[in-house]
Short mmCIF file of C-alpha atoms (C1' of nucleotides) in Angstrom, two decimals:
data_model
loop_
_atom_site.label_atom_id
_atom_site.label_comp_id
_atom_site.label_asym_id
_atom_site.label_seq_id
_atom_site.Cartn_x
_atom_site.Cartn_y
_atom_site.Cartn_z
CA MET X 1362 171.96 69.39 66.66
CA MET X 1363 172.69 71.77 63.82
CA SER X 1364 173.94 74.96 65.40
CA ALA X 1365 171.77 77.93 64.61
CA MET X 1366 174.00 79.49 61.92
CA SER X 1367 172.23 82.74 62.56
CA PRO X 1368 171.76 84.77 59.39
CA ARG X 1369 173.99 87.73 60.03
CA PRO X 1370 172.56 90.83 58.38
CA ALA X 1371 175.59 91.28 56.15
CA GLY X 1372 175.46 94.84 54.92
CA ALA X 1373 172.73 96.70 56.69
CA PRO X 1374 169.78 95.44 58.65
CA PRO X 1375 166.68 94.85 56.47
CA ALA X 1376 165.23 98.30 56.25
CA THR X 1377 167.33 100.70 58.24
CA GLY X 1378 165.32 103.61 56.95
CA ALA X 1379 163.12 105.62 59.24
CA GLY X 1380 159.93 104.48 57.56
CA SER X 1381 160.47 100.84 58.43
CA ARG X 1382 157.11 99.29 59.26
CA ARG X 1383 158.51 96.00 60.57
CA LYS X 1384 158.35 95.37 64.22
CA ARG X 1385 161.30 96.92 66.06
CA SER X 1386 163.20 93.85 67.17
CA LYS X 1387 165.83 94.31 69.82
CA GLY X 1388 168.55 93.72 67.28
CA ASP X 1389 167.35 96.50 65.05
CA LEU X 1390 167.63 98.81 67.97
CA THR X 1391 171.25 98.01 68.72
CA SER X 1392 172.18 98.07 65.04
CA GLN X 1393 170.76 101.54 65.01
CA ALA X 1394 172.59 102.48 68.18
CA ILE X 1395 175.86 101.37 66.62
CA LEU X 1396 175.13 103.50 63.58
CA ASP X 1397 174.35 106.50 65.69
CA THR X 1398 177.44 106.09 67.81
CA ALA X 1399 179.52 105.76 64.67
CA GLU X 1400 178.15 108.92 63.14
CA HIS X 1401 178.74 110.71 66.39
CA LEU X 1402 182.33 109.56 66.77
CA LEU X 1403 183.01 110.27 63.12
CA GLN X 1404 182.60 113.94 63.85
CA THR X 1405 185.82 113.87 65.80
CA ARG X 1406 187.94 111.02 64.55
CA SER X 1407 188.62 109.24 61.30
CA LEU X 1408 187.12 105.81 60.75
CA ASP X 1409 190.27 103.79 61.32
CA ASP X 1410 190.97 105.69 64.49
CA ILE X 1411 187.70 104.42 65.88
CA ALA X 1412 188.02 101.06 67.57
CA VAL X 1413 185.17 98.61 67.55
CA ASP X 1414 184.84 98.69 71.32
CA GLU X 1415 184.24 102.43 71.18
CA LEU X 1416 181.34 101.78 68.87
CA THR X 1417 179.91 99.10 71.11
CA SER X 1418 180.49 100.71 74.47
CA GLY X 1419 178.77 103.76 73.07
CA ALA X 1420 175.86 101.50 72.26
CA GLY X 1421 176.03 99.74 75.62
CA ILE X 1422 176.98 96.29 74.39
CA SER X 1423 180.08 94.14 74.41
CA ARG X 1424 182.68 94.31 71.71
CA SER X 1425 182.12 90.88 70.24
CA THR X 1426 178.44 91.55 69.88
CA PHE X 1427 179.35 94.05 67.23
CA TYR X 1428 180.25 91.27 64.84
CA PHE X 1429 176.81 89.86 65.07
CA HIS X 1430 175.39 93.03 63.58
CA TYR X 1431 178.08 94.10 61.16
CA GLU X 1432 180.83 92.35 59.33
CA SER X 1433 183.33 95.13 59.85
CA ARG X 1434 183.70 98.83 60.48
CA GLU X 1435 183.40 99.34 56.76
CA ALA X 1436 180.00 97.73 56.72
CA VAL X 1437 178.89 100.30 59.26
CA LEU X 1438 180.17 103.05 57.06
CA TYR X 1439 178.33 101.59 54.12
CA ALA X 1440 175.04 101.67 55.99
CA LEU X 1441 175.78 105.19 57.09
CA SER X 1442 176.56 106.27 53.54
CA GLU X 1443 173.29 104.98 52.25
CA ARG X 1444 171.50 107.02 54.85
CA ALA X 1445 173.42 110.16 53.95
CA ALA X 1446 173.36 109.75 50.19
CA GLU X 1447 169.61 109.62 49.90
CA GLY X 1448 169.57 113.38 49.87
CA LEU X 1449 172.20 113.48 47.16
CA TYR X 1450 169.91 111.74 44.75
CA ASP X 1451 167.37 114.47 45.20
CA SER X 1452 170.02 117.01 44.30
CA ALA X 1453 170.86 115.05 41.19
CA ALA X 1454 167.35 115.54 39.92
CA LEU X 1455 167.84 119.27 40.08
CA TRP X 1456 170.28 119.28 37.20
CA LEU X 1457 167.43 118.72 34.83
CA ARG X 1458 166.03 122.15 34.98
CA ARG X 1459 162.39 122.87 34.82
CA GLY X 1460 160.66 124.99 32.20
CA SER X 1461 162.32 128.22 31.23
CA GLU X 1462 164.13 128.96 34.45
CA PRO X 1463 167.53 130.43 33.59
CA PRO X 1464 170.30 127.86 33.90
CA GLU X 1465 172.14 130.01 36.40
CA ASP X 1466 169.37 129.59 38.94
CA SER X 1467 168.97 125.87 38.66
CA ILE X 1468 172.70 125.28 38.77
CA ARG X 1469 173.15 127.48 41.78
CA ARG X 1470 170.27 125.80 43.54
CA ALA X 1471 171.63 122.35 42.87
CA ILE X 1472 175.11 123.28 44.04
CA ALA X 1473 173.75 124.98 47.13
CA GLY X 1474 171.82 121.82 47.91
CA THR X 1475 174.92 119.70 47.60
CA VAL X 1476 176.91 122.02 49.81
CA ALA X 1477 174.16 122.00 52.42
CA LEU X 1478 174.10 118.24 52.42
CA TRP X 1479 177.85 118.05 52.92
CA ARG X 1480 177.51 120.47 55.78
CA ALA X 1481 174.88 118.27 57.35
CA HIS X 1482 176.68 114.96 56.91
CA GLY X 1483 180.25 116.01 56.28
CA PRO X 1484 181.96 113.48 58.54
CA VAL X 1485 180.10 110.53 57.08
CA LEU X 1486 180.52 111.64 53.50
CA ARG X 1487 184.19 112.29 54.00
CA ALA X 1488 184.71 108.90 55.55
CA ALA X 1489 182.80 107.33 52.67
CA VAL X 1490 184.91 109.11 50.08
CA ARG X 1491 188.04 107.98 51.84
CA ALA X 1492 186.82 104.42 52.07
CA ARG X 1493 186.39 104.31 48.32
CA ASP X 1494 190.04 103.42 48.03
CA THR X 1495 189.77 100.78 50.70
CA SER X 1496 186.49 98.95 50.48
CA GLU X 1497 185.12 97.39 47.33
CA LEU X 1498 181.62 97.70 48.73
CA VAL X 1499 181.87 101.41 49.35
CA ARG X 1500 183.59 102.02 46.05
CA GLY X 1501 180.77 100.32 44.18
CA PHE X 1502 178.11 102.25 45.97
CA TRP X 1503 179.86 105.56 45.56
CA SER X 1504 180.68 105.12 41.90
CA GLY X 1505 177.00 104.46 41.35
CA VAL X 1506 176.17 107.79 42.91
CA ALA X 1507 178.85 109.52 40.86
CA ARG X 1508 177.71 107.95 37.63
CA ARG X 1509 174.20 109.10 38.25
CA PHE X 1510 175.40 112.66 38.70
CA VAL X 1511 177.71 112.60 35.73
CA ASP X 1512 175.20 111.04 33.39
CA SER X 1513 172.41 113.42 34.12
CA THR X 1514 174.79 116.36 33.89
CA ALA X 1515 176.19 115.18 30.58
CA GLN X 1516 172.72 114.67 29.25
CA GLN X 1517 171.73 118.17 30.22
CA ILE X 1518 174.86 119.60 28.62
CA GLU X 1519 174.07 117.84 25.39
CA ILE X 1520 170.56 119.23 25.37
CA GLU X 1521 171.85 122.74 25.86
CA ARG X 1522 174.43 122.27 23.16
CA GLU X 1523 171.91 121.10 20.64
CA ALA X 1524 169.80 124.10 21.52
CA GLY X 1525 172.79 126.28 20.72
CA ILE X 1526 172.84 127.74 24.22
CA ALA X 1527 175.93 125.92 25.46
CA VAL X 1528 179.32 126.11 23.81
CA PRO X 1529 179.99 123.03 21.66
CA GLY X 1530 182.52 120.28 22.10
CA PRO X 1531 185.89 119.41 22.02
CA PRO X 1532 185.40 118.64 25.60
CA THR X 1533 182.86 115.86 25.33
CA ALA X 1534 179.73 116.48 27.32
CA HIS X 1535 180.65 113.45 29.37
CA ALA X 1536 184.23 114.52 30.00
CA LEU X 1537 183.13 117.98 30.98
CA ALA X 1538 180.47 116.62 33.27
CA THR X 1539 182.98 114.31 34.95
CA VAL X 1540 185.32 117.16 35.69
CA LEU X 1541 182.61 119.41 37.03
CA VAL X 1542 181.08 116.79 39.27
CA THR X 1543 184.48 115.76 40.59
CA MET X 1544 185.28 119.38 41.24
CA ASN X 1545 182.11 119.82 43.23
CA GLU X 1546 182.86 116.81 45.32
CA SER X 1547 186.37 117.78 46.22
CA MET X 1548 185.38 121.33 47.02
CA CYS X 1549 182.60 120.10 49.25
CA TYR X 1550 185.01 117.73 50.91
CA SER X 1551 187.47 120.43 51.83
CA LEU X 1552 184.72 122.88 52.65
CA SER X 1553 183.16 120.47 55.10
CA LEU X 1554 186.55 120.24 56.74
CA SER X 1555 186.60 123.91 57.63
CA ARG X 1556 184.64 125.55 60.37
CA ARG X 1557 181.03 126.12 59.43
CA SER X 1558 180.55 129.59 57.98
CA ALA X 1559 177.64 130.89 55.96
CA ALA X 1560 179.86 133.42 54.21
CA ARG X 1561 182.40 130.81 53.19
CA ASP X 1562 179.65 128.53 51.98
CA ARG X 1563 178.11 131.27 49.93
CA GLU X 1564 181.38 132.13 48.32
CA ALA X 1565 182.03 128.49 47.48
CA VAL X 1566 178.60 128.14 45.91
CA GLU X 1567 179.10 131.28 43.88
CA THR X 1568 182.52 130.25 42.68
CA LEU X 1569 181.45 126.77 41.71
CA THR X 1570 178.40 128.16 39.97
CA ALA X 1571 180.55 130.58 38.02
CA VAL X 1572 182.86 127.81 36.87
CA TRP X 1573 179.92 125.67 35.82
CA LEU X 1574 178.30 128.50 33.90
CA ARG X 1575 181.43 129.58 32.14
CA SER X 1576 182.47 126.03 31.34
CA VAL X 1577 179.14 124.97 29.97
CA TYR X 1578 177.70 128.15 28.51
CA GLY X 1579 180.86 130.15 27.95
CA VAL X 1580 179.10 133.33 28.92
CA SER X 1581 180.41 135.66 31.56
CA ARG X 1582 178.50 138.85 32.26
CA MET K 440 227.70 106.04 81.07
CA MET K 441 225.23 108.32 79.38
CA SER K 442 223.60 106.11 76.83
CA ALA K 443 224.16 107.32 73.29
CA MET K 444 220.71 108.81 72.72
CA SER K 445 221.34 108.45 69.05
CA PRO K 446 219.94 111.38 67.09
CA ARG K 447 217.23 109.74 65.11
CA PRO K 448 216.81 111.49 61.78
CA ALA K 449 213.22 112.48 62.57
CA GLY K 450 211.70 113.36 59.25
CA ALA K 451 214.04 112.44 56.46
CA PRO K 452 217.72 111.60 56.53
CA PRO K 453 219.94 114.67 56.12
CA ALA K 454 219.79 115.25 52.43
CA THR K 455 217.79 112.52 50.78
CA GLY K 456 218.04 114.26 47.44
CA ALA K 457 220.00 112.79 44.61
CA GLY K 458 222.61 115.55 44.65
CA SER K 459 223.74 114.76 48.17
CA ARG K 460 227.48 115.27 48.37
CA ARG K 461 227.88 113.77 51.87
CA LYS K 462 229.59 110.51 52.24
CA ARG K 463 227.25 107.61 51.71
CA SER K 464 227.10 106.16 55.20
CA LYS K 465 225.62 102.72 55.60
CA GLY K 466 222.59 104.20 57.28
CA ASP K 467 221.83 106.45 54.35
CA LEU K 468 221.82 103.40 52.18
CA THR K 469 219.24 101.52 54.21
CA SER K 470 217.12 104.63 54.67
CA GLN K 471 217.10 104.85 50.93
CA ALA K 472 216.33 101.17 50.58
CA ILE K 473 213.34 101.57 52.85
CA LEU K 474 212.12 104.47 50.76
CA ASP K 475 212.49 102.51 47.56
CA THR K 476 210.72 99.49 48.98
CA ALA K 477 207.92 101.72 50.18
CA GLU K 478 207.44 103.35 46.82
CA HIS K 479 207.48 99.94 45.21
CA LEU K 480 204.90 98.45 47.57
CA LEU K 481 202.76 101.55 47.31
CA GLN K 482 202.11 100.69 43.69
CA THR K 483 200.04 97.76 44.83
CA ARG K 484 198.76 98.42 48.30
CA SER K 485 197.61 101.39 50.34
CA LEU K 486 199.92 102.74 53.03
CA ASP K 487 198.11 101.30 56.02
CA ASP K 488 197.98 97.90 54.36
CA ILE K 489 201.75 97.87 54.30
CA ALA K 490 203.25 96.49 57.48
CA VAL K 491 206.57 97.72 58.75
CA ASP K 492 208.18 94.32 58.38
CA GLU K 493 207.32 94.30 54.70
CA LEU K 494 209.24 97.53 54.35
CA THR K 495 212.22 96.20 56.22
CA SER K 496 212.36 92.69 54.80
CA GLY K 497 212.25 94.33 51.40
CA ALA K 498 215.28 96.30 52.47
CA GLY K 499 216.97 93.27 54.03
CA ILE K 500 216.92 94.41 57.63
CA SER K 501 215.03 93.50 60.75
CA ARG K 502 211.76 95.09 61.67
CA SER K 503 212.93 96.98 64.72
CA THR K 504 215.74 98.56 62.76
CA PHE K 505 213.10 100.48 60.88
CA TYR K 506 212.46 102.64 63.90
CA PHE K 507 216.03 103.77 63.97
CA HIS K 508 215.58 105.37 60.57
CA TYR K 509 211.99 106.57 60.67
CA GLU K 510 209.58 107.46 63.38
CA SER K 511 206.61 105.85 61.67
CA ARG K 512 205.22 104.81 58.33
CA GLU K 513 203.98 108.33 57.92
CA ALA K 514 207.48 109.71 58.19
CA VAL K 515 208.44 107.47 55.30
CA LEU K 516 205.57 108.86 53.29
CA TYR K 517 206.64 112.37 54.13
CA ALA K 518 210.13 111.74 52.81
CA LEU K 519 208.65 110.16 49.72
CA SER K 520 206.34 113.12 49.17
CA GLU K 521 209.19 115.56 49.26
CA ARG K 522 210.94 113.58 46.61
CA ALA K 523 207.85 113.49 44.40
CA ALA K 524 206.75 117.07 44.96
CA GLU K 525 209.95 118.63 43.76
CA GLY K 526 208.68 118.32 40.22
CA LEU K 527 205.40 119.93 41.19
CA TYR K 528 207.15 123.13 42.13
CA ASP K 529 208.58 123.34 38.65
CA SER K 530 205.08 123.04 37.26
CA ALA K 531 203.96 125.85 39.53
CA ALA K 532 206.41 128.19 37.89
CA LEU K 533 204.74 127.54 34.57
CA TRP K 534 201.59 129.41 35.55
CA LEU K 535 203.44 132.66 35.18
CA ARG K 536 203.54 132.67 31.48
CA ARG K 537 206.41 134.01 29.54
CA GLY K 538 206.28 136.88 27.04
CA SER K 539 203.38 136.95 24.67
CA GLU K 540 202.66 133.26 24.46
CA PRO K 541 198.89 132.77 24.30
CA PRO K 542 197.46 131.73 27.69
CA GLU K 543 195.99 128.59 26.21
CA ASP K 544 199.44 127.20 25.52
CA SER K 545 200.99 127.90 28.87
CA ILE K 546 197.98 126.59 30.73
CA ARG K 547 197.88 123.42 28.68
CA ARG K 548 201.58 122.91 29.17
CA ALA K 549 201.36 123.36 32.91
CA ILE K 550 198.42 120.99 33.21
CA ALA K 551 200.09 118.42 31.01
CA GLY K 552 203.14 118.63 33.26
CA THR K 553 201.06 118.04 36.34
CA VAL K 554 199.30 115.08 34.78
CA ALA K 555 202.61 113.59 33.72
CA LEU K 556 203.97 113.93 37.21
CA TRP K 557 200.94 112.20 38.67
CA ARG K 558 201.42 109.43 36.17
CA ALA K 559 205.01 109.06 37.22
CA HIS K 560 204.45 109.15 40.98
CA GLY K 561 200.76 108.40 41.27
CA PRO K 562 200.93 105.93 44.13
CA VAL K 563 203.06 108.19 46.29
CA LEU K 564 201.04 111.29 45.58
CA ARG K 565 197.80 109.48 46.24
CA ALA K 566 199.09 108.17 49.53
CA ALA K 567 200.25 111.66 50.44
CA VAL K 568 196.89 113.19 49.64
CA ARG K 569 195.18 110.55 51.73
CA ALA K 570 197.55 111.08 54.61
CA ARG K 571 196.64 114.75 54.72
CA ASP K 572 193.66 113.84 56.86
CA THR K 573 195.77 111.66 59.11
CA SER K 574 199.17 113.15 59.67
CA GLU K 575 199.78 116.69 60.79
CA LEU K 576 203.20 116.57 59.20
CA VAL K 577 201.94 115.59 55.78
CA ARG K 578 199.05 118.02 55.98
CA GLY K 579 201.41 120.90 56.66
CA PHE K 580 203.71 119.99 53.84
CA TRP K 581 200.90 119.49 51.39
CA SER K 582 199.04 122.64 52.25
CA GLY K 583 202.28 124.49 51.59
CA VAL K 584 202.41 123.03 48.11
CA ALA K 585 198.78 123.88 47.54
CA ARG K 586 199.16 127.44 48.76
CA ARG K 587 202.04 127.95 46.41
CA PHE K 588 199.93 126.82 43.48
CA VAL K 589 196.90 128.81 44.48
CA ASP K 590 198.79 131.99 45.17
CA SER K 591 200.67 132.05 41.92
CA THR K 592 197.50 131.21 40.01
CA ALA K 593 195.53 133.92 41.75
CA GLN K 594 198.26 136.41 41.08
CA GLN K 595 198.25 135.53 37.41
CA ILE K 596 194.47 135.83 37.24
CA GLU K 597 194.63 139.27 38.76
CA ILE K 598 197.21 140.38 36.22
CA GLU K 599 195.05 139.17 33.40
CA ARG K 600 192.02 140.85 34.85
CA GLU K 601 193.72 144.17 35.17
CA ALA K 602 194.85 143.82 31.59
CA GLY K 603 191.21 143.35 30.62
CA ILE K 604 191.91 139.95 29.13
CA ALA K 605 190.28 137.87 31.85
CA VAL K 606 186.67 138.22 32.94
CA PRO K 607 186.39 140.27 36.13
CA GLY K 608 185.30 139.20 39.61
CA PRO K 609 182.60 138.20 41.57
CA PRO K 610 184.56 135.10 41.99
CA THR K 611 187.63 136.47 43.70
CA ALA K 612 190.84 135.63 41.93
CA HIS K 613 191.80 133.67 44.99
CA ALA K 614 188.54 131.75 45.24
CA LEU K 615 188.66 130.91 41.56
CA ALA K 616 192.26 129.77 41.82
CA THR K 617 191.44 127.56 44.78
CA VAL K 618 188.68 125.82 42.91
CA LEU K 619 190.75 125.31 39.79
CA VAL K 620 193.77 123.95 41.61
CA THR K 621 191.62 121.65 43.69
CA MET K 622 189.91 120.44 40.57
CA ASN K 623 193.23 119.63 38.96
CA GLU K 624 194.35 117.68 41.95
CA SER K 625 191.27 115.55 42.24
CA MET K 626 191.20 114.83 38.53
CA CYS K 627 194.83 113.81 38.60
CA TYR K 628 194.12 111.63 41.61
CA SER K 629 191.37 109.69 39.90
CA LEU K 630 193.20 109.65 36.60
CA SER K 631 196.27 108.11 38.20
CA LEU K 632 193.98 105.43 39.53
CA SER K 633 192.98 104.26 36.08
CA ARG K 634 195.07 102.24 33.75
CA ARG K 635 197.69 104.32 31.98
CA SER K 636 196.39 105.53 28.63
CA ALA K 637 197.78 108.31 26.49
CA ALA K 638 194.37 108.95 24.99
CA ARG K 639 192.69 109.26 28.34
CA ASP K 640 195.44 111.55 29.57
CA ARG K 641 195.14 113.77 26.55
CA GLU K 642 191.40 114.07 26.97
CA ALA K 643 191.81 114.94 30.64
CA VAL K 644 194.36 117.62 29.83
CA GLU K 645 192.13 119.08 27.15
CA THR K 646 189.09 119.11 29.37
CA LEU K 647 190.88 120.69 32.30
CA THR K 648 192.45 123.25 30.00
CA ALA K 649 189.06 124.12 28.57
CA VAL K 650 187.59 124.64 32.02
CA TRP K 651 190.52 126.82 33.05
CA LEU K 652 190.30 128.93 29.92
CA ARG K 653 186.58 129.40 30.09
CA SER K 654 186.60 130.11 33.80
CA VAL K 655 189.39 132.63 33.67
CA TYR K 656 189.03 134.21 30.25
CA GLY K 657 185.42 133.52 29.51
CA VAL K 658 186.21 132.86 25.88
CA SER K 659 184.94 129.86 24.07
CA ARG K 660 187.21 129.70 21.05
"C1'" DG P 221 152.53 78.18 79.95
"C1'" DA P 222 156.12 74.68 78.78
"C1'" DA P 223 158.99 73.32 75.17
"C1'" DA P 224 161.27 74.25 71.02
"C1'" DT P 225 163.36 77.48 68.19
"C1'" DT P 226 165.53 81.52 66.93
"C1'" DA P 227 167.81 85.95 67.98
"C1'" DT P 228 171.13 88.20 70.63
"C1'" DT P 229 174.84 88.67 73.88
"C1'" DC P 230 179.06 87.57 76.07
"C1'" DG P 231 183.99 86.03 77.63
"C1'" DA P 232 187.88 83.72 76.14
"C1'" DC P 233 191.15 82.87 72.78
"C1'" DA P 234 194.46 82.99 68.87
"C1'" DC P 235 196.52 86.04 65.88
"C1'" DG P 236 198.99 89.84 63.93
"C1'" DG P 237 200.80 94.44 64.08
"C1'" DT P 238 203.05 98.36 66.76
"C1'" DG P 239 206.56 100.72 69.25
"C1'" DT P 240 210.24 100.51 72.94
"C1'" DC P 241 214.39 98.81 75.29
"C1'" DG P 242 218.85 97.42 76.15
"C1'" DA P 243 222.44 94.54 74.43
"C1'" DG P 244 225.61 94.26 71.27
"C1'" DA P 245 227.95 94.25 66.32
"C1'" DA P 246 230.08 97.22 62.77
"C1'" DA P 247 232.17 101.22 61.20
"C1'" DC P 248 235.20 104.68 62.05
"C1'" DA P 249 238.55 107.74 64.42
"C1'" DA P 250 242.60 108.49 67.18
"C1'" DT O 1253 244.56 99.07 70.28
"C1'" DT O 1254 240.86 101.55 72.45
"C1'" DG O 1255 237.02 104.57 72.46
"C1'" DT O 1256 233.04 106.58 70.16
"C1'" DT O 1257 229.38 106.78 67.11
"C1'" DT O 1258 226.37 104.46 64.03
"C1'" DC O 1259 223.56 100.86 63.15
"C1'" DT O 1260 221.20 96.33 63.95
"C1'" DC O 1261 218.81 92.92 66.42
"C1'" DG O 1262 215.67 89.90 69.52
"C1'" DA O 1263 212.63 90.17 73.24
"C1'" DC O 1264 208.91 92.25 75.36
"C1'" DA O 1265 204.58 94.71 76.57
"C1'" DC O 1266 200.61 96.44 74.50
"C1'" DC O 1267 196.52 96.98 71.72
"C1'" DG O 1268 193.08 95.89 68.28
"C1'" DT O 1269 190.88 92.32 65.39
"C1'" DG O 1270 187.92 88.55 64.32
"C1'" DT O 1271 186.18 83.82 65.63
"C1'" DC O 1272 184.07 80.26 68.65
"C1'" DG O 1273 181.16 78.03 71.63
"C1'" DA O 1274 178.44 78.58 75.43
"C1'" DA O 1275 174.91 81.22 77.86
"C1'" DT O 1276 170.87 84.06 77.96
"C1'" DA O 1277 166.71 86.56 76.13
"C1'" DA O 1278 162.91 86.79 72.92
"C1'" DT O 1279 159.57 84.64 70.17
"C1'" DT O 1280 157.01 80.96 68.35
"C1'" DT O 1281 154.64 76.61 68.60
"C1'" DC O 1282 151.98 73.32 70.63
#
DNA sequence: GAAATTATTCGACACGGTGTCGAGAAACAA
DNA sequence: TTGTTTCTCGACACCGTGTCGAATAATTTC
């Protein structure tokens, strides 16, 4: 007796990353196929417009099998977000500028990196941002990402202020950082919604960079 | 014969505004009741979590009657948005500052007005912003509002630049305006999500004002 | 390699929400 | 009153979700 009570892989399968050394079980493969189908469909439709059977027929399995691999559509999105947000963390590290490189360069580079990443994974990131208001899981994950960005930015602002390079408070370093990071996100969101265009991207990067520079350092040119 | 083909009031009932002089037909009343119920429920739940029968039972009518008054839940949101966005247009007029008032004051006043409006109608405005990605109708309406804001801001920036008060381009007046307006919106969105707090609101207004001032005028203080 | 165990898949089902239809009640006009 | 327009309702067809238990495939154990 004792029915199997198979341990459903709640959030994401063990190590969905590319570098997974574990043996590729059949289940891993279909989990992956579902993820891929989802990312593909997300390029056209919003998450709640995508029915579960579209996900599964794209992966060549029956609808009910889906629920063996994921708890819900949101769980799929969560797994997808993790995959896409890895790159974001790298960008976050760029805030902390190296050596004596002028702030303008490091800020522009970081912003350009963020824009590029939104271009690469726009549909997933947009869906994730939208799901913040819906899914506790996604909200938690995403607010972690945001905090990381805000904190390191605020820290950097404080350093520059103490060095007398950046213009001092009333806006708290933290408050300023929050606004700037939020601004970046929403610009990237709407940018990723428009047709891909190098010129548009460049202008967005330049504009955001200018706002960052002027807000933090007060300088113009 | 010739079945009535009753002219369903597509978007919103004739003149949903408060100043409507038309006779209060029974239908107007229930349309209104639906709207009120929707705004009330929106304070707790997201739009797609709200079922049509919750809207109608709140208004004391049967579910199918809903479809006589509105085409869909989105149409309700559209009507609600119009109601809430009226105030926004007033704020937009504030960009164009009067006489010789220092820019800092008019900008702060305009931003404070926007924040206040988001505090008053947060749930509706949030739902509207979310529905931009979903409903063509809402997207059109909302992008009209946004354009109005951006255009008048850009125009004002250009005036200030020609007067030598504001720091000159690379960032086009229009590009800069877009970023700033977008920033305001997303900050208001997330602010309206947090528990009401005069202190928090004040800090947000100050921070946004600082970013506007520094981005447009380059000054620090 | 046969049996036991575990992992994966499936079809069927119950449920809940949507949107449409045609019948009819209520309000109003003549 | 009668006719017309406005408004309301219940019934219905449809679609998507999530759960269950049984069936099959893969893997381990002996």
